[in-house]
Coordinates of C-alpha atoms in Angstrom, one line a residue:
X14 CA 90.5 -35.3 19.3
X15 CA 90.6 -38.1 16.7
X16 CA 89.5 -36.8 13.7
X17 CA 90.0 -40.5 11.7
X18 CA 89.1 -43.5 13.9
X19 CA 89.2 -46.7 13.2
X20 CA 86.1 -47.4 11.3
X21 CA 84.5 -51.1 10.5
X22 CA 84.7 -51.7 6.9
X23 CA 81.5 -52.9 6.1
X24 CA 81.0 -55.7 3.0
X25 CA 78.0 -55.1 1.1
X26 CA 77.1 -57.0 -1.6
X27 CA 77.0 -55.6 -5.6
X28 CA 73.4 -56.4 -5.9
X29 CA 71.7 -56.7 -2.3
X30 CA 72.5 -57.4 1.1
X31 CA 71.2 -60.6 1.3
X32 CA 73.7 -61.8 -1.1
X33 CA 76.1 -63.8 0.9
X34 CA 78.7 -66.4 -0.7
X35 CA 76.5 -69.3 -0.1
X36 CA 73.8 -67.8 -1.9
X37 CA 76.3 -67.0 -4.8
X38 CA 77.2 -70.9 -5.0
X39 CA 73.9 -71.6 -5.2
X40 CA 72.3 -69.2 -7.9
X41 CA 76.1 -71.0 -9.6
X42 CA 74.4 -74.3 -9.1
X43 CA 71.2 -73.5 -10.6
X44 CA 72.4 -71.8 -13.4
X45 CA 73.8 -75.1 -14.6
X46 CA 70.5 -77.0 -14.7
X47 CA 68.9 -77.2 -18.0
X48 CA 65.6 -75.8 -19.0
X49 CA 64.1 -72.9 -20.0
X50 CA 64.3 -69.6 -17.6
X51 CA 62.9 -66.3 -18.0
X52 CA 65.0 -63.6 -16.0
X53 CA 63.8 -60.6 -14.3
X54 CA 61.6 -58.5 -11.4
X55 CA 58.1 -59.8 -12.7
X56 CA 57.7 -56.3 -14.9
X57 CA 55.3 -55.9 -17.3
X58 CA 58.0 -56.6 -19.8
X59 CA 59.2 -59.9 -18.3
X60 CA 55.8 -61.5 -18.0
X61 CA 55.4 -60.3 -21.8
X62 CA 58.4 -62.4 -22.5
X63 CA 57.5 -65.4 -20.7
X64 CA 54.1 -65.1 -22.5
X65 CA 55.8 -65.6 -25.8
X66 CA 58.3 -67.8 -24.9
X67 CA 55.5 -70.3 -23.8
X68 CA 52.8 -69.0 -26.9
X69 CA 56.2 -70.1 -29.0
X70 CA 56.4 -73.3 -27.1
X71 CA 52.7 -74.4 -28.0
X72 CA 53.2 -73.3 -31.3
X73 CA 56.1 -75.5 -31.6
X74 CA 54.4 -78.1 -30.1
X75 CA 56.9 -78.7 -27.9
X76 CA 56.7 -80.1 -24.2
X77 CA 58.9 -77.8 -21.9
X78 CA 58.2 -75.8 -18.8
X79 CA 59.3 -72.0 -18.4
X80 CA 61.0 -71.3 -15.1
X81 CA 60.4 -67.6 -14.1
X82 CA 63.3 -66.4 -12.3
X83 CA 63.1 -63.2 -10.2
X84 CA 65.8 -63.9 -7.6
X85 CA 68.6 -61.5 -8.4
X86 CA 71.1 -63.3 -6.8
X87 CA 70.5 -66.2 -9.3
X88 CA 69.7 -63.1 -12.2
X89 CA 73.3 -61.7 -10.9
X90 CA 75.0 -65.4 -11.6
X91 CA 74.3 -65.4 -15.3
X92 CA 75.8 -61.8 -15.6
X93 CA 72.8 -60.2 -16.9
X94 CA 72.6 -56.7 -16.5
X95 CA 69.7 -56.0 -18.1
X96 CA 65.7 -57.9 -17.9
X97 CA 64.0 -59.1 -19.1
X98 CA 66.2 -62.1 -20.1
X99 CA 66.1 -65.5 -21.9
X100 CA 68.0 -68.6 -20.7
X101 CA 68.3 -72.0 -22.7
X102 CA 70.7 -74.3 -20.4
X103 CA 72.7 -72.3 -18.6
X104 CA 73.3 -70.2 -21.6
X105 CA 71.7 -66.5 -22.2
X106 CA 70.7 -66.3 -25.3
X107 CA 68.4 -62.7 -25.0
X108 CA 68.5 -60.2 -22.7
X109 CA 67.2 -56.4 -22.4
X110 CA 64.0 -56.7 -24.5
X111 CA 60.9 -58.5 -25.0
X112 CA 61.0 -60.8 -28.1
X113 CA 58.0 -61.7 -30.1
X114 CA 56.4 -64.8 -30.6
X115 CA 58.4 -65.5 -33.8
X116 CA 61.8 -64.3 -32.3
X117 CA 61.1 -66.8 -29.6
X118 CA 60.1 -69.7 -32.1
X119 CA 63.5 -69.1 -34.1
X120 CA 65.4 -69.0 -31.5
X121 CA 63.9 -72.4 -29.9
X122 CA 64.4 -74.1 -33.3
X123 CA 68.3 -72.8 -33.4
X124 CA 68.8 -74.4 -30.4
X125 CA 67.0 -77.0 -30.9
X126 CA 69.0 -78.3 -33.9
X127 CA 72.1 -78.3 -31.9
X128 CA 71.2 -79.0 -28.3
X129 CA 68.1 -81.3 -26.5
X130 CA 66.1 -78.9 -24.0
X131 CA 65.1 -80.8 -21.5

């Protein structure tokens, strides 16, 4: 009787099984594009956050889209461990709570001053 066979290692992913490599490049690739991205499920909390984010944008009078990301493989790629989170080109810049409309509107002029959004 063999008590300990020869058993298939399985590879599962970190996040999900339909992470596979090519998906991993992928969610890479996209992290790199610029614009503005909200990250998370589609909670109450990160629909709250993309609410400010674009009430900031208006208020701002600013022309940019918000990108609503709910993929965790690309959520995975930016290392967030927590949602909802904010992304201004490829960079997180708040993550784990929903900022208000004035936390959103300082942190778009902060950047702003430094970097184009596009």
């Amino acid at each position: 009787m063999k008590l300990f066979g020869n058993k298939k290692e399985e590879k599962k992913s970190c996040c999900c099984a339909a992470c596979t490599p090519e998906i991993m490049k992928q969610a890479e690739q996209q992290k790199q594009e610029e614009g503005i991205k909200v990250l998370g499920s589609g909670c109450a909390k990160c629909v709250a956050l993309e609410k400010a984010v674009v009430k900031a944008i208006e208020e701002l009078e600013l022309n940019y889209k918000v990108e609503h990301i709910s993929d965790f493989a690309e959520i995975a790629s930016y290392g967030v461990m927590s949602t909802p989170a904010l992304v201004i080109n490829g960079k997180v810049v708040s993550y784990g709570k929903v900022l208000s409309i004035e936390e959103a509107k300082q942190i778009l002029k902060d950047i702003k001053l430094y970097e184009s959004i596009t």
